[in-house]
Coordinates of C-alpha atoms in Angstrom, one line a residue:
Chain X
X8 CA -34.7 81.9 155.8
X9 CA -31.2 80.4 155.7
X10 CA -30.7 77.6 153.2
X11 CA -27.8 75.7 151.8
X12 CA -28.0 74.1 148.4
X13 CA -25.8 71.4 147.1
X14 CA -27.1 70.8 143.5
X15 CA -25.3 67.5 142.9
X16 CA -26.4 64.6 145.0
X17 CA -23.8 62.4 143.2
X18 CA -20.4 63.2 141.6
X19 CA -18.1 60.8 139.9
X20 CA -14.6 61.6 138.7
X21 CA -11.5 59.8 137.8
X22 CA -8.4 59.7 140.0
X23 CA -6.1 62.5 139.2
X24 CA -8.9 64.7 137.7
X25 CA -9.9 68.0 139.3
X26 CA -12.9 68.0 141.6
X27 CA -15.4 70.7 142.4
X28 CA -18.4 70.3 144.7
X29 CA -20.8 73.1 144.5
X30 CA -22.5 74.9 147.4
X31 CA -24.8 77.9 147.3
X32 CA -26.2 79.6 150.3
X33 CA -29.0 82.0 151.1
X34 CA -28.5 84.4 154.0
X35 CA -28.5 88.1 154.1
X36 CA -26.1 88.5 156.9
X37 CA -22.4 87.5 157.5
X38 CA -22.3 83.7 157.3
X39 CA -19.7 81.3 158.5
X40 CA -19.4 78.4 156.0
X41 CA -18.1 75.0 156.5
X42 CA -17.5 71.8 154.6
X43 CA -18.1 68.6 156.6
X44 CA -17.0 65.2 155.3
X45 CA -18.3 61.6 156.1
X46 CA -16.0 58.8 155.0
X47 CA -17.4 55.2 154.9
X48 CA -18.2 53.9 158.4
X49 CA -16.8 57.0 160.0
X50 CA -18.4 60.0 161.9
X51 CA -19.1 63.3 160.4
X52 CA -16.1 65.6 160.7
X53 CA -15.1 69.0 159.9
X54 CA -13.0 69.3 156.7
X55 CA -12.5 73.0 156.5
X56 CA -14.1 76.4 157.3
X57 CA -13.9 79.7 155.4
X58 CA -12.6 81.7 158.2
X59 CA -9.3 79.6 158.4
X60 CA -8.6 80.0 154.7
X61 CA -6.6 76.8 154.9
X62 CA -6.1 73.8 152.6
X63 CA -7.0 70.4 154.1
X64 CA -6.1 67.2 152.3
X65 CA -5.4 69.3 149.2
X66 CA -9.0 70.8 149.4
X67 CA -9.8 74.6 149.3
X68 CA -13.0 76.6 149.4
X69 CA -13.4 80.3 148.7
X70 CA -16.4 82.2 150.1
X71 CA -17.8 84.3 147.2
X72 CA -20.4 86.7 148.7
X73 CA -21.4 88.1 145.4
X74 CA -22.4 84.7 144.1
X75 CA -23.3 83.3 147.6
X76 CA -21.2 80.3 147.0
X77 CA -18.7 78.3 148.8
X78 CA -17.5 75.6 146.3
X79 CA -15.0 73.0 147.4
X80 CA -12.1 72.2 145.1
X81 CA -9.3 70.0 144.6
X82 CA -6.9 70.0 141.7
X83 CA -6.2 66.2 141.7
X84 CA -8.6 63.7 143.1
X85 CA -7.5 60.7 145.1
X86 CA -9.3 57.5 145.7
X87 CA -9.5 58.2 149.4
X88 CA -11.4 61.3 148.7
X89 CA -14.5 59.2 148.1
X90 CA -17.0 60.2 150.8
X91 CA -20.1 62.1 151.5
X92 CA -19.6 65.9 151.6
X93 CA -21.9 68.4 153.3
X94 CA -21.8 72.1 153.0
X95 CA -22.9 73.9 156.2
X96 CA -23.9 77.4 157.2
X97 CA -23.7 78.9 160.7
X98 CA -25.7 82.2 161.1
X99 CA -26.0 82.2 164.9
X100 CA -22.9 84.1 166.2
X101 CA -21.3 82.2 169.1
X102 CA -22.7 78.8 168.6
X103 CA -22.4 76.1 166.0
X104 CA -26.1 76.0 165.1
X105 CA -25.5 74.8 161.5
X106 CA -27.8 74.6 158.5
X107 CA -26.6 71.7 156.2
X108 CA -27.1 71.1 152.6
X109 CA -28.4 67.7 151.5
X110 CA -24.9 66.5 150.6
X111 CA -22.9 65.3 147.6
X112 CA -21.6 61.7 147.4
X113 CA -18.2 61.9 145.7
X114 CA -16.9 58.8 144.1
X115 CA -13.3 58.7 142.7
X116 CA -12.9 56.1 140.2
X117 CA -9.4 54.4 139.7
Chain Y
X22 CA -12.1 56.4 172.0
X23 CA -12.3 59.7 173.8
X24 CA -14.7 61.2 171.3
X25 CA -18.4 61.8 171.5
X26 CA -20.3 58.6 172.4
X27 CA -23.9 57.8 171.8
X28 CA -26.0 55.0 173.1
X29 CA -27.6 52.9 171.7
X30 CA -26.3 52.8 168.2
X31 CA -29.7 51.4 166.9
X32 CA -33.1 51.4 168.4
X33 CA -36.2 49.8 167.0
X34 CA -39.5 50.6 168.6
X35 CA -43.2 50.4 167.9
X36 CA -45.3 53.4 167.2
X37 CA -46.6 55.0 170.4
X38 CA -43.6 53.9 172.7
X39 CA -41.2 56.1 174.3
X40 CA -37.6 56.1 173.6
X41 CA -34.6 57.7 175.3
X42 CA -31.0 58.2 173.8
X43 CA -27.9 59.2 175.6
X44 CA -24.9 61.3 174.5
X45 CA -21.6 61.7 176.3
X46 CA -19.7 64.7 175.0
X47 CA -15.9 65.3 175.0
X48 CA -15.3 65.8 178.6
X49 CA -13.9 69.5 178.4
X50 CA -16.7 70.6 176.0
X51 CA -19.2 73.0 177.4
X52 CA -21.6 72.9 174.4
X53 CA -23.7 70.1 173.4
X54 CA -25.9 69.8 170.2
X55 CA -28.5 67.4 169.0
X56 CA -29.2 67.1 165.2
X57 CA -31.5 64.7 163.3
X58 CA -30.7 63.3 159.8
X59 CA -33.2 61.6 157.7
X60 CA -32.3 59.5 154.6
X61 CA -30.9 61.6 151.8
X62 CA -30.7 64.8 153.8
X63 CA -28.2 66.6 155.7
X64 CA -28.4 66.9 159.5
X65 CA -30.9 69.3 160.9
X66 CA -30.5 71.3 164.2
X67 CA -32.7 70.3 167.0
X68 CA -31.3 71.9 170.2
X69 CA -28.2 72.8 172.0
X70 CA -26.9 73.2 175.6
X71 CA -24.3 75.4 177.1
X72 CA -23.4 73.6 180.3
X73 CA -26.7 72.5 181.7
X74 CA -28.8 75.2 180.2
X75 CA -30.8 74.5 177.1
X76 CA -30.3 77.7 175.1
X77 CA -32.3 77.1 171.9
X78 CA -34.8 74.7 170.5
X79 CA -35.7 74.3 166.8
X80 CA -39.3 74.4 165.7
X81 CA -38.6 70.9 164.4
X82 CA -38.6 69.8 168.0
X83 CA -42.3 69.1 168.9
X84 CA -43.7 68.8 172.3
X85 CA -43.1 65.1 172.2
X86 CA -39.3 65.7 172.3
X87 CA -37.4 66.7 175.3
X88 CA -33.7 67.0 175.9
X89 CA -31.8 67.4 179.2
X90 CA -28.3 67.8 180.3
X91 CA -28.6 67.7 184.1
X92 CA -25.2 68.3 185.4
X93 CA -23.7 69.8 182.2
X94 CA -22.1 66.5 181.3
X95 CA -24.1 63.9 179.4
X96 CA -27.4 64.6 177.7
X97 CA -30.5 62.6 177.0
X98 CA -33.0 63.0 174.2
X99 CA -36.4 61.5 174.9
X100 CA -39.1 61.1 172.3
X101 CA -42.6 60.3 173.7
X102 CA -45.4 58.5 171.7
X103 CA -43.0 57.8 168.7
X104 CA -44.4 58.1 165.2
X105 CA -43.1 56.6 162.0
X106 CA -41.9 60.1 161.0
X107 CA -39.5 60.1 163.9
X108 CA -37.4 57.4 162.2
X109 CA -34.0 59.0 161.5
X110 CA -30.4 59.2 162.7
X111 CA -30.1 61.3 165.9
X112 CA -26.6 62.9 166.1
X113 CA -25.1 64.4 169.0
X114 CA -22.2 66.8 168.8
X115 CA -20.1 68.8 171.2
X116 CA -17.7 71.8 171.1
X117 CA -15.8 74.2 173.3
X118 CA -17.3 77.6 174.2
X119 CA -15.5 79.8 171.8
X120 CA -17.7 81.0 168.9
X121 CA -16.3 79.2 166.0
X122 CA -14.9 76.0 167.6
X123 CA -15.7 73.0 165.5
X124 CA -18.2 70.4 166.2
X125 CA -17.2 66.9 167.0
X126 CA -19.9 64.5 166.1
X127 CA -20.8 61.2 167.6
X128 CA -21.7 58.0 165.6
X129 CA -25.5 58.6 166.0
X130 CA -28.4 56.6 167.1
X131 CA -30.4 55.1 164.3
X132 CA -34.1 55.1 165.3
X133 CA -36.6 53.0 163.5
X134 CA -40.3 53.2 164.4
X135 CA -42.5 50.4 163.1

């Protein structure tokens, strides 16, 4: 079965420090991986997806098929990065039927 | 706000009652999705529509749950004979029809079953 694991429920780092949110997935086919973010009192929104290979708000994520991982990274954390982050996997081609991890709450300390 | 809207924002009901939620997607979006999120978990897929056709339902969706999208615009999700385990945030999302188009989520309906 398809599964997404985010091992850290909570992650706290200081402003300016590097951030890495871990995501591992279980799927035998060719997945599409996403990171969604929910800021305080806002809706869940897409942060980035692996097929775009882009950097959004300084965040990047590389799909590592050998390690079945899609970790989210940012070299220098900012206070506005504090939010709930969800890694998600789409295995159904042609529709956004997503399997989400349980999320990591990131807190950036001043 | 031209995003996905959901109504009501909060619903408190007694066990055994029926409840209905509404979702209005972004107007040009063909696909509409329902997800459920319980405390401390990520959203779980329930069902999705392409226009008015319900193309897939999760096994999570018991017979007490029914969703409709009668004219391919707004959608309703009804839960009959609610149980305490139905307490959750019900999220609606919409997207265009191309395969990897991103989901736009609504703010959700928080259901509490007493």
